[in-house]
């Protein structure tokens, strides 16, 4: 049963993979995870757990076959693993990009949204609901719902709606109803709370497509398993291209779905270092009085608590009230994080790092200019980390390009205009008329 | 641990709560009761169990409002300790929680508030698990429960804590003599229902319908079904969610409930007072008079039920 049994030098797939399967039995990751939800939701969660075990784990009725086929035909999988030539030269090591930005919809989110929407269909549910922060999960869910011909309602914080208007329009084009959430500060955590409220009233015919590896069991393991296609592909692609496994995997982390997707296939490869890059926001200092953490670095600075159905690391005040988080990228702007990541950080398996707004924006411009890839602001944090910490990394680094940046252009123009960023274009010509 | 049911022999619920006994006493049917005050509230007639958010819209008004519930006939009062992410609440109570948080309510101020109340009703704290878990220097729920007991709180309701995760809190409640109330939803059946009923004490909160809290004009059929499903368990059944008039309370108690829990209809009165800038005394009067209506409705329902049983 020891983890060393599973580490193989030649990477044979017959080895046991306890890390890849962690949490499937009981939803616990050490002290994290669990099912902290209102009683009215428990039967739905038990029903979902049963469906996850039958369809996802046991491929009943060929569910996983249909899922993979639809990810290929509708989603465009596999996504490439591309060597980034300029970045490799700049950092003196091979830098590879896992191009989830090329997945249909422009982000990794479709892997999970399509998996859950299809699961809802297999479960006989008639309607799907979802929360969204940046709008990436909302657009992916709206696409998947349209593709599978299911009605769909998306809850989105009012503030995020204003920050992400193009995504709101995309959701509506796909036929989804977008409901603004006005409670609190109107961001992701309020949207999650509101979607849970809807679900509590409609569980019998509705499935809640949660957008990240957060929430009560089985969501963290199920979303990880849908997103694990990222690292399963990348692992094979790296071996084909380089003959060996990567030395380092770098992924940004908000709730942590692209992070766990990028890590899951490598968790049992002890020699591969895993770096979770969180939003350092404007500062890591916290204003207890105002209840504001001007960052979203829950792995890096957070403390254990219970939020949205799981025990995990949280940004919270002394009393346990959840703080308002902040990030230039609304997709990372969340006070919690997936319970499995909290566990992997405590175990020393995952290295948590924080990259602030300035470094993320600089990373955004660097990748756009030097590689011809405009990344999502979320993803840009991973490139901020690469710039400052590449000397600590090995020879073969894979960065998960979790999404493309088209949705962020308005925000980038505004944020860039307020800063001095080397090599960034002059934004003043764009700021008029916006 | 008092997890294993141990028969006390008499099987009488009202005798099973002995404040001198720190571990939960369990009757022959497996019912627990730690608080004598809560057991008494459900003895000899229906219990009226109102809910308000503590500190809404400020501590001084809130004290007047809670005391008005008591004058109106409350048997148990559920005091809401506001949490920033109340996933089980509908808009009415959510807004009240935000008002209380904005006015500076904290767990320590909540306990001081409870200590300062002049009421006869038994006090129960309703809050979310993270606040219980984070309280005090030591980790785990024990410091919160110890402080609650010192403040005169007789029981806890924690809507986001399912039975599966509740054992540490259950143990702390047994140690300090508090009851732990669980919510049973219309969808709760079979093994889940058994797991909850093994851990519940004081009373069970019967959720009248699916969804979040909020006053409704109808009383769901789901209530009757839920009461039927629970009829084999010897613990008081208090029905909540959507009760707003004396007539609702009458119908629900006539239908077999041992008590009625009323939240949103009362919180609406407080919210209306805030929105229209009404004097505290006027809002308190409305709370007292609605309480009286609800209590009287519950008693009419009880009389009808007892009368029907005797005439059989």
XYZ file of C-alpha atoms in Angstrom:
746
model
C 0.000 0.000 0.000
C 2.938 2.377 0.281
C 3.057 5.132 -2.298
C 6.558 4.135 -3.408
C 5.099 0.947 -4.854
C 3.437 2.996 -7.485
C 6.410 4.993 -8.651
C 7.736 3.524 -11.808
C 10.843 4.550 -13.670
C 9.453 3.494 -17.019
C 5.962 4.815 -16.345
C 4.156 1.520 -16.920
C 0.453 2.004 -16.492
C -0.040 -1.204 -14.568
C 1.118 0.529 -11.388
C -1.412 1.415 -8.733
C -2.190 5.097 -8.560
C -3.444 5.948 -5.062
C -2.995 9.694 -5.611
C -4.967 9.652 -8.843
C -7.810 7.869 -7.062
C -7.650 9.757 -3.772
C -10.970 10.632 -2.169
C -13.141 8.440 -4.387
C -14.217 6.204 -1.512
C -15.417 8.697 1.059
C -14.713 12.200 -0.185
C -12.025 12.763 2.433
C -8.537 14.109 1.737
C -6.947 13.698 5.125
C -8.788 16.206 7.284
C -10.269 18.030 4.281
C -13.354 17.434 2.160
C -16.624 16.025 3.449
C -20.266 16.945 2.888
C -21.279 20.042 4.862
C -24.607 20.812 3.215
C -28.213 21.428 4.211
C -30.167 18.236 4.779
C -32.451 18.956 1.819
C -29.455 18.500 -0.497
C -28.190 15.250 0.984
C -30.438 12.901 -0.996
C -29.389 14.662 -4.210
C -25.765 14.322 -3.218
C -26.205 10.641 -2.457
C -27.914 10.173 -5.804
C -25.048 12.002 -7.519
C -22.443 9.920 -5.680
C -24.153 6.777 -6.874
C -24.278 8.082 -10.465
C -20.591 9.121 -10.309
C -19.568 5.651 -9.173
C -21.668 3.861 -11.762
C -21.172 6.021 -14.837
C -17.792 7.702 -14.305
C -15.869 5.057 -12.381
C -17.511 1.938 -13.813
C -18.389 3.280 -17.292
C -21.925 1.941 -16.971
C -23.961 2.243 -20.204
C -20.726 3.356 -21.907
C -20.897 6.788 -20.244
C -17.162 7.442 -20.351
C -16.967 6.326 -23.969
C -19.646 8.805 -24.943
C -17.976 11.498 -22.826
C -14.611 10.988 -24.556
C -16.229 10.905 -27.980
C -18.075 14.159 -27.344
C -14.933 15.798 -25.913
C -13.159 14.903 -29.147
C -15.917 15.750 -31.642
C -17.534 18.723 -29.913
C -14.623 19.887 -27.773
C -11.684 19.332 -30.096
C -9.581 17.086 -27.830
C -6.775 16.236 -27.576
C -5.305 19.693 -27.121
C -1.663 20.102 -28.153
C 1.388 20.123 -25.916
C 3.441 22.804 -27.588
C 7.061 23.774 -26.991
C 7.253 27.526 -26.327
C 10.461 28.419 -28.143
C 10.944 32.004 -26.967
C 10.110 31.243 -23.348
C 12.401 28.184 -23.441
C 15.232 30.404 -24.657
C 14.426 33.127 -22.133
C 14.430 30.782 -19.161
C 17.154 28.340 -20.250
C 14.981 25.247 -19.958
C 12.344 23.542 -22.083
C 8.965 25.176 -21.515
C 5.943 23.330 -22.860
C 2.425 24.708 -23.015
C -0.614 22.489 -22.535
C -3.010 24.314 -24.812
C -6.375 24.130 -22.990
C -7.034 27.563 -24.480
C -7.646 25.690 -27.728
C -10.456 23.601 -26.264
C -13.892 24.611 -27.568
C -15.014 27.667 -25.645
C -11.461 28.811 -25.025
C -10.809 27.239 -21.631
C -10.427 23.934 -19.808
C -13.883 24.419 -18.308
C -15.652 22.431 -21.016
C -14.060 19.150 -19.801
C -16.027 19.375 -16.585
C -19.161 21.108 -17.875
C -19.664 18.555 -20.643
C -18.977 15.670 -18.265
C -21.505 16.878 -15.699
C -24.166 17.892 -18.206
C -23.898 14.460 -19.798
C -24.039 12.833 -16.376
C -27.187 14.853 -15.599
C -28.701 13.461 -18.766
C -27.796 9.887 -17.800
C -29.361 10.558 -14.381
C -32.606 11.656 -16.016
C -32.401 15.257 -14.785
C -34.322 17.792 -16.847
C -32.520 21.013 -16.068
C -29.033 22.175 -15.173
C -27.874 25.136 -13.123
C -24.401 26.520 -12.543
C -22.529 29.381 -10.943
C -19.837 31.318 -12.712
C -17.124 33.775 -11.730
C -15.239 34.919 -14.807
C -17.968 33.474 -16.965
C -15.753 30.673 -18.275
C -17.625 27.932 -16.463
C -20.946 29.584 -17.279
C -20.170 29.741 -20.995
C -18.888 26.154 -20.964
C -22.024 24.969 -19.174
C -24.265 26.944 -21.523
C -22.482 25.374 -24.522
C -22.730 21.889 -23.081
C -26.412 22.417 -22.243
C -27.172 23.616 -25.771
C -25.163 20.725 -27.211
C -27.119 18.222 -25.108
C -30.441 20.069 -25.491
C -31.058 20.834 -21.822
C -32.439 24.047 -20.259
C -29.805 25.905 -18.259
C -29.693 28.715 -15.682
C -26.412 30.439 -14.771
C -25.945 32.470 -11.574
C -23.351 35.201 -11.845
C -22.349 37.966 -9.444
C -23.461 41.402 -10.557
C -19.936 42.750 -10.314
C -18.631 39.884 -12.450
C -21.375 40.503 -15.000
C -20.024 44.017 -15.386
C -16.435 42.754 -15.639
C -17.250 39.990 -18.135
C -19.930 41.272 -20.473
C -18.799 39.295 -23.558
C -19.186 36.033 -21.639
C -22.672 37.019 -20.487
C -23.599 37.554 -24.112
C -22.117 34.200 -25.116
C -24.174 32.394 -22.476
C -27.336 34.063 -23.699
C -26.481 33.222 -27.325
C -26.348 29.572 -26.263
C -29.814 29.883 -24.797
C -28.959 30.038 -21.111
C -30.775 32.222 -18.614
C -28.283 34.423 -16.723
C -29.417 35.438 -13.237
C -27.493 38.274 -11.559
C -26.534 37.739 -7.904
C -26.629 40.956 -5.941
C -25.859 39.735 -2.415
C -22.502 40.434 -0.793
C -19.956 41.808 -3.184
C -21.515 40.023 -6.139
C -18.659 37.665 -7.026
C -18.080 33.928 -7.244
C -18.733 32.921 -3.638
C -22.098 34.657 -3.617
C -22.922 33.010 -6.957
C -22.091 29.573 -5.502
C -24.280 30.223 -2.442
C -27.146 31.347 -4.663
C -26.866 28.302 -6.937
C -26.939 26.028 -3.883
C -30.147 27.772 -2.815
C -31.724 27.121 -6.200
C -30.628 23.484 -5.984
C -32.081 23.106 -2.489
C -35.493 23.970 -3.947
C -35.246 22.001 -7.191
C -33.093 18.928 -6.464
C -35.610 16.483 -7.784
C -35.305 17.470 -11.449
C -32.179 19.649 -11.469
C -28.443 18.954 -11.498
C -25.991 21.534 -10.194
C -22.949 21.641 -12.469
C -20.403 22.985 -10.011
C -17.513 24.688 -11.777
C -14.503 23.620 -9.809
C -13.031 20.961 -7.533
C -14.912 22.508 -4.611
C -18.142 21.791 -2.758
C -19.361 18.618 -1.073
C -18.292 15.117 -2.098
C -18.535 13.838 -4.827
C -17.923 17.159 -6.623
C -14.187 17.520 -5.836
C -13.319 13.988 -7.045
C -15.766 14.046 -9.924
C -14.612 17.393 -11.315
C -10.992 16.280 -10.885
C -11.710 13.079 -12.776
C -13.345 14.975 -15.658
C -10.459 17.470 -15.767
C -7.757 14.786 -15.396
C -7.851 14.371 -19.167
C -5.514 17.409 -19.215
C -2.687 15.670 -17.374
C -3.371 12.238 -18.814
C -2.869 13.669 -22.288
C 0.068 15.838 -21.227
C 1.829 12.887 -19.611
C 1.668 10.847 -22.815
C 2.503 13.840 -25.008
C 5.543 14.726 -22.880
C 6.853 11.189 -23.126
C 6.325 11.141 -26.873
C 8.071 14.459 -27.361
C 10.884 14.193 -24.836
C 11.037 10.524 -23.950
C 10.571 11.310 -20.275
C 8.194 12.883 -17.802
C 8.268 16.632 -17.168
C 10.204 17.906 -14.162
C 7.610 20.540 -13.218
C 3.917 21.246 -13.773
C 2.737 24.843 -13.320
C -0.944 25.762 -13.141
C -2.882 28.691 -11.779
C -5.239 27.980 -8.865
C -8.522 29.647 -7.900
C -10.986 26.924 -6.948
C -8.452 24.595 -8.530
C -10.095 22.687 -11.380
C -7.441 23.320 -14.020
C -4.858 22.843 -11.282
C -6.111 19.401 -10.270
C -6.687 18.567 -13.930
C -3.062 19.382 -14.671
C -1.748 17.621 -11.538
C -3.919 14.493 -11.225
C -2.018 12.397 -13.773
C 1.315 13.305 -12.147
C 0.442 13.123 -8.441
C 1.799 9.588 -8.234
C 4.991 10.523 -10.113
C 6.975 11.645 -7.087
C 9.765 13.167 -9.180
C 7.422 15.622 -10.900
C 7.106 18.902 -8.955
C 3.648 20.498 -8.856
C 3.282 24.279 -8.506
C -0.129 25.857 -7.765
C -0.029 29.566 -8.584
C -2.588 31.621 -6.705
C -3.676 35.203 -7.128
C -1.633 37.387 -4.803
C -3.902 40.307 -5.717
C -2.585 43.698 -4.685
C -1.038 42.434 -1.428
C -1.056 39.383 0.843
C -1.864 41.618 3.835
C -5.381 41.201 5.172
C -7.737 43.877 6.498
C -9.525 42.049 9.354
C -11.635 45.057 10.266
C -13.101 45.428 6.782
C -13.245 41.647 6.256
C -11.242 42.012 3.067
C -8.324 39.952 1.804
C -6.962 41.846 -1.208
C -5.859 38.526 -2.721
C -7.228 35.043 -3.367
C -4.312 33.040 -1.962
C -6.232 30.557 0.159
C -3.632 27.778 -0.201
C -0.777 30.119 0.544
C -2.266 32.127 3.409
C -5.639 30.544 4.251
C -6.700 28.549 7.282
C -8.826 25.473 7.709
C -12.561 25.977 7.800
C -15.870 24.923 6.268
C -17.320 26.654 3.213
C -19.727 25.601 0.461
C -19.946 22.010 1.595
C -16.310 21.144 2.272
C -13.621 21.497 4.871
C -10.692 23.235 3.194
C -8.341 26.209 3.411
C -10.162 29.537 3.467
C -9.660 33.257 3.642
C -11.568 34.035 6.825
C -11.412 36.361 9.787
C -10.796 35.381 13.409
C -14.477 34.570 13.949
C -14.752 32.383 10.860
C -16.590 34.884 8.639
C -15.536 34.449 5.021
C -13.533 37.359 3.646
C -14.040 39.164 0.391
C -11.182 38.067 -1.835
C -9.659 40.025 -4.683
C -7.865 39.361 -7.919
C -7.445 41.166 -11.216
C -8.790 37.918 -12.709
C -12.328 37.151 -11.640
C -11.811 33.410 -12.252
C -9.329 33.230 -9.371
C -11.339 35.544 -7.129
C -12.542 32.995 -4.563
C -12.000 32.723 -0.792
C -11.776 28.923 -0.789
C -9.981 26.223 -2.749
C -10.500 22.552 -3.537
C -10.026 20.315 -0.476
C -7.662 17.970 -2.306
C -5.286 20.856 -3.048
C -5.394 21.880 0.614
C -4.402 18.311 1.500
C -1.645 18.086 -1.118
C -0.178 21.356 0.126
C -0.153 20.139 3.737
C 1.497 16.904 2.574
C 4.222 18.874 0.811
C 3.239 17.366 -2.551
C 2.068 20.667 -4.057
C 4.044 23.894 -3.817
C 1.676 26.864 -3.289
C 2.877 30.214 -4.592
C 1.251 33.620 -4.904
C 1.705 35.947 -7.887
C 0.364 39.475 -7.605
C -1.763 41.445 -10.081
C 1.252 43.324 -11.497
C 3.276 40.195 -12.229
C 0.239 38.492 -13.752
C -0.372 41.405 -16.115
C 3.283 41.423 -17.110
C 2.985 37.676 -17.761
C -0.103 38.308 -19.875
C 1.759 40.749 -22.108
C 4.908 38.599 -22.268
C 3.099 35.508 -23.516
C 0.995 37.532 -25.963
C 4.023 39.284 -27.429
C 6.603 36.525 -27.472
C 4.529 33.436 -28.234
C 1.511 34.825 -30.054
C -0.851 33.438 -27.426
C -3.154 35.762 -25.494
C -3.792 33.934 -22.212
C -6.648 34.380 -19.764
C -5.693 36.618 -16.833
C -6.051 33.546 -14.624
C -3.488 31.666 -16.720
C -1.232 34.730 -16.812
C -0.458 34.168 -13.117
C 1.360 30.948 -14.061
C 3.584 32.924 -16.416
C 4.244 35.497 -13.712
C 5.533 32.626 -11.574
C 7.702 31.331 -14.410
C 9.373 34.732 -14.820
C 10.315 35.049 -11.157
C 11.004 31.432 -10.206
C 12.292 29.623 -13.310
C 15.692 29.106 -11.737
C 14.095 26.916 -9.084
C 12.581 24.643 -11.733
C 13.914 21.589 -13.592
C 14.708 21.138 -17.285
C 11.245 20.289 -18.593
C 8.462 22.568 -17.427
C 4.832 22.187 -18.487
C 2.578 25.211 -17.994
C -1.146 24.643 -18.262
C -2.588 27.375 -20.490
C -5.982 27.018 -18.873
C -7.772 29.550 -21.073
C -7.473 32.237 -23.680
C -7.659 35.943 -22.902
C -10.256 37.331 -25.288
C -12.754 37.682 -22.448
C -10.243 39.803 -20.505
C -9.343 42.389 -23.128
C -11.410 45.229 -21.660
C -10.039 44.567 -18.184
C -6.479 44.313 -19.511
C -6.735 47.638 -21.315
C -7.936 49.306 -18.144
C -5.444 47.608 -15.828
C -2.491 48.104 -18.172
C -3.297 51.775 -18.503
C -2.800 52.127 -14.740
C 0.650 50.507 -14.734
C 4.087 50.677 -16.264
C 4.592 47.300 -17.895
C 7.745 46.787 -19.964
C 6.901 45.935 -23.551
C 3.143 46.432 -23.149
C 1.458 48.434 -25.919
C 0.268 51.979 -25.197
C -3.334 51.530 -24.129
C -4.373 55.167 -24.132
C -5.548 54.873 -27.727
C -8.069 52.224 -26.586
C -9.263 53.701 -23.327
C -11.235 56.464 -24.994
C -14.586 55.253 -26.091
C -14.701 52.269 -23.759
C -19.767 8.845 24.645
C -23.485 8.405 24.839
C -23.991 7.270 21.281
C -25.378 3.866 22.210
C -28.978 4.067 23.262
C -29.273 2.981 26.877
C -32.743 2.507 28.203
C -33.661 4.554 31.231
C -36.635 2.312 31.800
C -39.453 4.808 32.066
C -39.427 5.918 28.450
C -40.920 9.265 29.404
C -39.370 12.084 27.445
C -40.135 14.839 29.890
C -38.401 13.011 32.698
C -35.309 12.248 30.720
C -33.679 15.672 30.885
C -31.683 16.104 34.046
C -29.436 19.160 34.031
C -27.184 17.571 36.651
C -26.404 14.770 34.241
C -23.832 15.972 31.722
C -24.222 13.052 29.328
C -27.370 12.790 27.251
C -30.072 10.717 28.832
C -31.751 8.364 26.450
C -35.239 7.011 26.790
C -36.342 3.483 25.967
C -37.238 4.593 22.447
C -33.797 6.113 21.941
C -34.788 9.751 22.409
C -32.240 12.082 23.848
C -32.765 15.252 25.782
C -30.077 17.282 27.497
C -31.952 20.482 28.263
C -34.766 20.347 30.800
C -35.953 23.746 29.567
C -36.406 22.525 25.984
C -38.117 19.327 27.145
C -40.476 21.430 29.242
C -41.244 23.732 26.304
C -42.685 20.753 24.429
C -44.449 19.191 27.426
C -48.215 19.712 27.896
C -49.100 21.387 24.621
C -47.606 22.730 21.436
C -44.404 24.772 21.433
C -44.213 28.078 19.613
C -40.615 28.466 18.374
C -39.881 31.847 16.780
C -36.588 32.790 15.101
C -34.891 36.169 14.759
C -31.421 37.203 13.672
C -29.470 38.581 16.607
C -28.205 42.108 15.993
C -30.773 42.884 13.286
C -30.734 45.776 12.656
C -28.688 46.583 15.776
C -28.137 45.005 19.179
C -30.452 47.271 21.197
C -33.468 46.917 18.889
C -32.777 43.230 18.539
C -33.003 42.794 22.331
C -36.384 44.527 22.353
C -37.574 42.303 19.491
C -36.500 39.026 21.088
C -38.134 40.028 24.382
C -41.329 40.841 22.458
C -41.377 37.266 21.118
C -41.130 36.046 24.679
C -44.058 38.209 25.813
C -46.016 36.914 22.815
C -45.775 33.369 24.146
C -42.537 31.890 22.807
C -41.615 28.539 24.332
C -38.246 28.260 22.609
C -36.490 31.115 20.791
C -34.068 30.360 17.984
C -31.424 33.067 17.897
C -29.652 33.404 14.554
C -25.921 34.041 14.788
C -25.076 35.567 11.405
C -22.608 33.863 9.051
C -21.371 35.486 5.864
C -22.378 32.556 3.579
C -25.822 31.360 4.734
C -26.506 28.799 1.998
C -29.714 27.462 3.542
C -31.498 30.825 3.838
C -33.823 32.565 1.451
C -33.671 36.291 0.666
C -35.586 37.522 3.751
C -33.247 35.989 6.319
C -30.175 36.570 4.143
C -30.858 40.293 4.170
C -31.356 40.237 7.936
C -28.038 38.431 8.382
C -26.309 41.052 6.253
C -27.893 43.857 8.327
C -26.683 42.212 11.537
C -23.166 41.646 10.197
C -22.996 45.225 8.936
C -23.986 46.388 12.416
C -21.036 44.468 13.837
C -22.507 41.238 15.207
C -19.855 38.657 16.165
C -19.981 35.375 18.107
C -18.718 37.062 21.282
C -21.284 39.857 21.011
C -23.929 37.217 20.346
C -23.124 35.438 23.615
C -23.140 38.728 25.526
C -26.523 39.459 23.935
C -27.929 36.107 25.067
C -26.666 36.738 28.603
C -28.396 40.123 28.687
C -31.844 38.865 27.627
C -34.752 38.915 30.038
C -36.845 36.013 28.718
C -38.550 32.844 29.979
C -38.235 30.879 26.749
C -35.428 28.370 26.223
C -32.732 29.760 23.914
C -31.373 27.884 20.928
C -28.574 29.174 18.697
C -28.912 28.687 14.942
C -25.730 29.189 12.955
C -23.354 27.642 10.413
C -20.611 25.210 11.243
C -17.603 27.354 10.381
C -18.413 29.823 13.164
C -18.724 26.965 15.659
C -15.564 25.327 14.401
C -13.414 28.492 14.486
C -14.485 29.786 17.897
C -11.887 29.994 20.638
C -8.233 29.082 20.743
C -8.558 25.292 20.558
C -9.675 23.781 17.267
C -12.982 21.956 17.023
C -16.484 22.768 18.290
C -15.884 22.380 22.047
C -14.953 26.009 22.936
C -18.061 27.354 21.183
C -20.352 24.941 22.989
C -18.724 25.663 26.344
C -19.217 29.407 25.821
C -22.798 28.896 24.597
C -23.637 26.865 27.688
C -22.226 29.613 29.909
C -24.391 32.163 28.062
C -27.546 30.161 28.789
C -27.988 28.642 25.341
C -29.854 25.326 25.630
C -29.434 23.942 22.136
C -27.942 24.355 18.654
C -29.300 24.119 15.103
C -26.608 23.957 12.403
C -28.160 23.787 8.919
C -24.938 22.898 7.072
C -23.871 20.124 9.435
C -25.202 16.735 8.348
C -25.389 13.830 10.780
C -22.330 12.221 9.142
C -20.072 15.099 10.216
C -21.752 15.864 13.527
C -20.124 13.546 16.058
C -17.576 16.044 17.472
C -20.330 18.619 18.011
C -22.670 15.960 19.426
C -20.027 15.019 22.010
C -19.430 18.638 22.986
C -23.181 19.218 23.344
C -23.457 16.159 25.602
C -20.534 17.371 27.692
C -22.090 20.787 28.300
C -25.750 19.784 28.449
C -26.943 21.297 25.169
C -29.387 19.731 22.760
C -28.427 19.304 19.112
C -31.374 19.810 16.797
C -31.275 18.382 13.268
C -33.343 19.364 10.277
C -35.292 16.644 8.470
C -36.222 17.503 4.887
C -39.152 16.156 2.835
C -36.536 14.134 0.944
C -34.990 12.539 4.069
C -35.794 8.837 4.234
C -34.467 5.413 5.137
C -30.927 5.130 6.499
C -30.383 8.871 6.456
C -33.437 9.434 8.599
C -32.229 6.777 11.049
C -28.748 8.320 11.237
C -30.249 11.717 12.007
C -32.728 10.387 14.535
C -29.931 8.534 16.344
C -28.132 11.845 16.888
C -30.951 14.343 17.424
C -31.930 15.680 20.801
C -34.348 18.266 22.148
C -36.578 18.398 19.079
C -36.385 17.618 15.394
C -36.827 20.485 12.938
C -39.207 19.242 10.276
C -38.668 21.207 7.083
C -42.145 21.661 5.651
C -41.027 21.813 2.025
C -37.954 21.887 -0.196
C -36.022 25.075 -0.758
C -34.673 27.776 1.460
C -36.416 29.651 4.256
C -39.151 32.152 3.450
C -42.774 32.849 4.315
C -45.322 31.197 2.020
C -49.079 31.421 1.847
C -49.676 27.685 1.610
C -48.646 24.841 3.852
C -47.227 21.962 1.941
C -48.565 18.441 1.768
C -44.962 17.433 2.273
C -45.450 18.396 5.940
C -48.073 15.758 6.546
C -45.968 13.141 4.809
C -42.937 14.112 6.870
C -44.875 13.919 10.132
C -46.201 10.496 9.178
C -42.686 9.308 8.427
C -41.451 10.563 11.799
C -44.366 9.252 13.847
C -42.373 6.229 15.026
C -39.667 8.372 16.627
C -40.257 9.615 20.142
C -38.841 13.127 19.907
C -40.839 16.363 19.634
C -41.444 17.388 16.022
C -41.384 21.103 15.292
C -42.404 22.102 11.785
C -40.803 25.103 10.090
C -40.417 26.807 6.684
C -43.227 28.981 5.403
C -45.464 29.365 8.478
C -46.725 32.936 8.737
C -50.223 32.974 10.261
C -52.130 31.614 13.231
C -54.219 29.568 10.828
C -51.092 27.853 9.417
C -49.925 27.099 12.946
C -53.351 25.694 13.833
C -53.455 23.425 10.797
C -49.915 22.153 11.308
C -50.389 21.341 14.979
C -53.794 19.783 14.282
C -51.937 17.654 11.716
C -49.660 16.215 14.390
C -46.794 18.669 14.935
C -45.545 19.208 18.494
C -44.431 22.710 17.667
C -44.188 25.379 14.986
C -40.995 27.208 14.001
C -41.536 30.663 12.527
C -38.674 32.683 11.043
C -39.188 34.654 7.863
C -42.622 36.035 8.776
C -41.069 37.607 11.894
C -37.877 38.700 10.171
C -40.092 40.367 7.539
C -41.555 42.574 10.282
C -38.063 43.627 11.345
C -37.104 44.232 7.692
C -40.231 46.307 7.149
C -39.343 48.335 10.243
C -35.916 49.057 8.800
C -37.242 49.897 5.341
C -39.892 52.266 6.698
C -37.879 53.611 9.610
C -40.482 52.543 12.174
C -39.885 53.065 15.913
C -38.464 50.042 17.768
C -41.494 49.888 20.079
C -43.900 49.709 17.120
C -41.942 46.874 15.508
C -41.768 45.061 18.851
C -45.557 45.399 19.221
C -46.116 43.818 15.825
C -43.754 40.963 16.701
C -45.565 40.411 19.965
C -48.986 40.427 18.365
C -48.031 38.048 15.524
C -46.446 35.809 18.153
C -49.652 35.755 20.117
C -51.622 34.892 16.975
C -49.228 32.037 16.143
C -49.199 30.702 19.682
C -52.990 30.795 19.909
C -53.284 29.123 16.520
C -50.978 26.351 17.676
C -53.050 25.898 20.824
C -56.312 25.711 18.855
C -54.746 23.063 16.641
C -53.644 21.121 19.697
C -57.090 21.307 21.309
C -58.680 20.068 18.087
C -56.244 17.174 17.903
C -56.724 16.170 21.545
C -60.502 16.500 21.153
C -60.460 14.309 18.059
C -58.349 11.703 19.831
C -60.658 11.643 22.866
C -63.823 11.328 20.810
C -62.507 8.209 19.094
